[in-house]
One Martini backbone bead per residue (centre of mass of N, CA, C, O) as a GRO file, in nm:
protein
  157
    1MET     BB    1  -1.165   2.439  -1.047
    2SER     BB    2  -1.168   2.309  -1.309
    3THR     BB    3  -1.192   2.060  -1.525
    4GLN     BB    4  -1.039   1.883  -1.810
    5LEU     BB    5  -1.078   1.606  -1.944
    6ASN     BB    6  -0.886   1.584  -2.100
    7ASP     BB    7  -0.659   1.631  -1.816
    8VAL     BB    8  -0.756   1.336  -1.716
    9ALA     BB    9  -0.697   1.117  -1.931
   10ALA     BB   10  -0.432   1.175  -2.005
   11PHE     BB   11  -0.285   1.042  -1.703
   12ILE     BB   12  -0.477   0.796  -1.732
   13ASN     BB   13  -0.301   0.670  -2.013
   14LYS     BB   14  -0.006   0.747  -1.871
   15GLU     BB   15  -0.064   0.522  -1.660
   16ALA     BB   16  -0.116   0.249  -1.898
   17ASP     BB   17   0.069   0.296  -1.977
   18MET     BB   18   0.365   0.239  -1.762
   19LEU     BB   19   0.257   0.006  -1.737
   20ASP     BB   20   0.305  -0.149  -1.988
   21PHE     BB   21   0.579  -0.116  -2.036
   22GLN     BB   22   0.694  -0.141  -1.715
   23GLU     BB   23   0.698   0.171  -1.585
   24TYR     BB   24   0.702   0.158  -1.201
   25ARG     BB   25   0.883   0.372  -1.142
   26GLU     BB   26   0.772   0.628  -1.253
   27TRP     BB   27   0.476   0.561  -1.158
   28LEU     BB   28   0.560   0.629  -0.822
   29ASP     BB   29   0.521   0.952  -0.927
   30LEU     BB   30   0.220   0.930  -0.984
   31TRP     BB   31   0.184   0.949  -0.647
   32ALA     BB   32   0.083   0.996  -0.351
   33GLU     BB   33   0.210   0.882  -0.080
   34ASP     BB   34  -0.074   0.860   0.092
   35GLY     BB   35  -0.162   0.602  -0.171
   36ILE     BB   36  -0.391   0.437  -0.250
   37TYR     BB   37  -0.423   0.067  -0.416
   38VAL     BB   38  -0.710  -0.097  -0.535
   39VAL     BB   39  -0.878  -0.477  -0.516
   40PRO     BB   40  -1.170  -0.589  -0.445
   41VAL     BB   41  -1.334  -0.870  -0.408
   42ASP     BB   42  -1.623  -0.727  -0.331
   43PRO     BB   43  -1.744  -0.459  -0.596
   44ASN     BB   44  -1.922  -0.331  -0.342
   45THR     BB   45  -1.734  -0.196  -0.163
   46GLU     BB   46  -1.595   0.088   0.131
   47ASP     BB   47  -1.418  -0.124   0.276
   48TYR     BB   48  -1.086  -0.143   0.257
   49ALA     BB   49  -0.987  -0.191   0.537
   50ASN     BB   50  -1.218  -0.450   0.670
   51THR     BB   51  -1.175  -0.601   0.345
   52LEU     BB   52  -1.073  -0.795   0.110
   53ASN     BB   53  -0.805  -0.852  -0.141
   54PHE     BB   54  -0.571  -0.779  -0.363
   55ALA     BB   55  -0.534  -0.564  -0.293
   56TYR     BB   56  -0.364  -0.284  -0.025
   57ASP     BB   57  -0.176   0.000  -0.131
   58LYS     BB   58   0.089   0.156   0.011
   59ALA     BB   59   0.346   0.255  -0.103
   60GLU     BB   60   0.568   0.031   0.013
   61MET     BB   61   0.415  -0.174  -0.133
   62ARG     BB   62   0.460  -0.045  -0.413
   63LYS     BB   63   0.761  -0.049  -0.405
   64LEU     BB   64   0.729  -0.415  -0.321
   65ARG     BB   65   0.598  -0.474  -0.653
   66VAL     BB   66   0.846  -0.358  -0.793
   67GLU     BB   67   1.066  -0.470  -0.701
   68ARG     BB   68   0.937  -0.768  -0.805
   69LEU     BB   69   0.931  -0.715  -1.074
   70LEU     BB   70   1.215  -0.580  -1.151
   71GLY     BB   71   1.339  -0.880  -1.019
   72GLY     BB   72   1.213  -1.158  -1.058
   73GLU     BB   73   1.032  -1.292  -0.848
   74ALA     BB   74   0.767  -1.310  -0.995
   75ILE     BB   75   0.696  -1.557  -1.139
   76SER     BB   76   0.446  -1.495  -1.306
   77THR     BB   77   0.530  -1.332  -1.434
   78GLN     BB   78   0.798  -1.445  -1.669
   79THR     BB   79   0.540  -1.498  -1.897
   80THR     BB   80   0.476  -1.231  -1.909
   81LEU     BB   81   0.484  -1.080  -2.192
   82LYS     BB   82   0.194  -0.888  -2.280
   83THR     BB   83   0.012  -0.542  -2.164
   84VAL     BB   84  -0.301  -0.442  -2.256
   85ARG     BB   85  -0.474  -0.153  -2.210
   86ALA     BB   86  -0.750   0.024  -2.202
   87VAL     BB   87  -0.935   0.294  -2.172
   88GLY     BB   88  -1.282   0.434  -2.092
   89ARG     BB   89  -1.577   0.643  -2.002
   90PHE     BB   90  -1.514   0.933  -1.869
   91ARG     BB   91  -1.579   1.032  -1.547
   92ILE     BB   92  -1.658   1.336  -1.308
   93LEU     BB   93  -1.798   1.300  -1.019
   94SER     BB   94  -1.602   1.502  -0.856
   95ASP     BB   95  -1.476   1.903  -0.809
   96ASP     BB   96  -1.291   2.071  -0.523
   97GLY     BB   97  -1.013   2.208  -0.678
   98ALA     BB   98  -0.811   1.969  -0.556
   99THR     BB   99  -0.998   1.694  -0.609
  100VAL     BB  100  -1.038   1.443  -0.857
  101LYS     BB  101  -1.323   1.213  -0.912
  102VAL     BB  102  -1.321   0.930  -1.128
  103ARG     BB  103  -1.398   0.699  -1.426
  104CYS     BB  104  -1.387   0.430  -1.550
  105ALA     BB  105  -1.250   0.225  -1.829
  106GLN     BB  106  -1.106  -0.116  -1.791
  107HIS     BB  107  -0.901  -0.340  -2.025
  108ILE     BB  108  -0.700  -0.599  -2.005
  109SER     BB  109  -0.444  -0.730  -2.163
  110GLU     BB  110  -0.293  -1.088  -2.212
  111ASN     BB  111   0.020  -1.271  -2.234
  112ARG     BB  112   0.026  -1.618  -2.232
  113HIS     BB  113   0.138  -1.891  -2.303
  114GLY     BB  114  -0.049  -1.823  -2.552
  115ASN     BB  115  -0.287  -1.659  -2.352
  116LEU     BB  116  -0.579  -1.440  -2.401
  117ARG     BB  117  -0.673  -1.218  -2.170
  118THR     BB  118  -0.965  -1.080  -1.958
  119TYR     BB  119  -0.983  -0.751  -1.789
  120PRO     BB  120  -1.246  -0.619  -1.639
  121ALA     BB  121  -1.350  -0.247  -1.571
  122ASP     BB  122  -1.378  -0.017  -1.264
  123VAL     BB  123  -1.218   0.283  -1.258
  124THR     BB  124  -1.124   0.482  -0.938
  125PHE     BB  125  -1.013   0.790  -0.904
  126THR     BB  126  -0.772   1.029  -0.698
  127LEU     BB  127  -0.736   1.310  -0.775
  128ARG     BB  128  -0.403   1.537  -0.697
  129ARG     BB  129  -0.345   1.854  -0.707
  130GLN     BB  130   0.009   1.961  -0.856
  131GLY     BB  131   0.017   2.156  -0.994
  132GLY     BB  132  -0.015   2.045  -1.335
  133ASP     BB  133  -0.129   1.754  -1.257
  134PHE     BB  134  -0.143   1.479  -1.092
  135ARG     BB  135  -0.185   1.287  -0.788
  136ILE     BB  136  -0.250   0.928  -0.684
  137ALA     BB  137  -0.465   0.894  -0.379
  138GLU     BB  138  -0.714   0.667  -0.505
  139LYS     BB  139  -0.722   0.334  -0.650
  140VAL     BB  140  -0.988   0.164  -0.805
  141VAL     BB  141  -1.026  -0.204  -0.887
  142ARG     BB  142  -1.349  -0.367  -1.028
  143LEU     BB  143  -1.387  -0.606  -1.118
  144LEU     BB  144  -1.567  -0.830  -1.236
  145ASN     BB  145  -1.488  -1.103  -1.185
  146ALA     BB  146  -1.383  -1.125  -0.855
  147ASP     BB  147  -1.580  -1.396  -0.766
  148HIS     BB  148  -1.429  -1.592  -0.917
  149HIS     BB  149  -1.124  -1.716  -1.082
  150LEU     BB  150  -0.793  -1.606  -1.084
  151SER     BB  151  -0.570  -1.578  -1.230
  152SER     BB  152  -0.238  -1.502  -1.203
  153ILE     BB  153  -0.193  -1.155  -1.083
  154GLY     BB  154   0.166  -1.042  -1.141
  155TYR     BB  155   0.016  -0.727  -1.174
  156ILE     BB  156  -0.056  -0.385  -1.189
  157LEU     BB  157  -0.397  -0.302  -1.251
   0.00000   0.00000   0.00000
């Protein structure tokens, strides 16, 4: 089964829009139960389980992260007025009929205390087909400046 690039891009754009508009509970529904969300410190690593990460979230941690964001427990998010994600440069790396691996570029802009910051990243998704849509089996966000000082990022990348 071949995947249309437009279908993959539409799914990834939907995910970005949900995060920008803080639809976090709905965002959880985009995930496969065994999915993993990773933001590695070393942008070149492939061994996420055995290296330092900004985030390495399985289902339970994703749910806890969402509850902190929605419940006001994440102090660093209380002054973040808005994030805007721009995703593009989609490339399907593999498609075995059951899963699609795609790489894209993402720029996240945040407004905090009147300061505008941008976080560019390469993002790799492994998407599992489910019905007529996808579920995220893995999302790896490789921040371009991950090896430098980062301000506290209190939202989902």
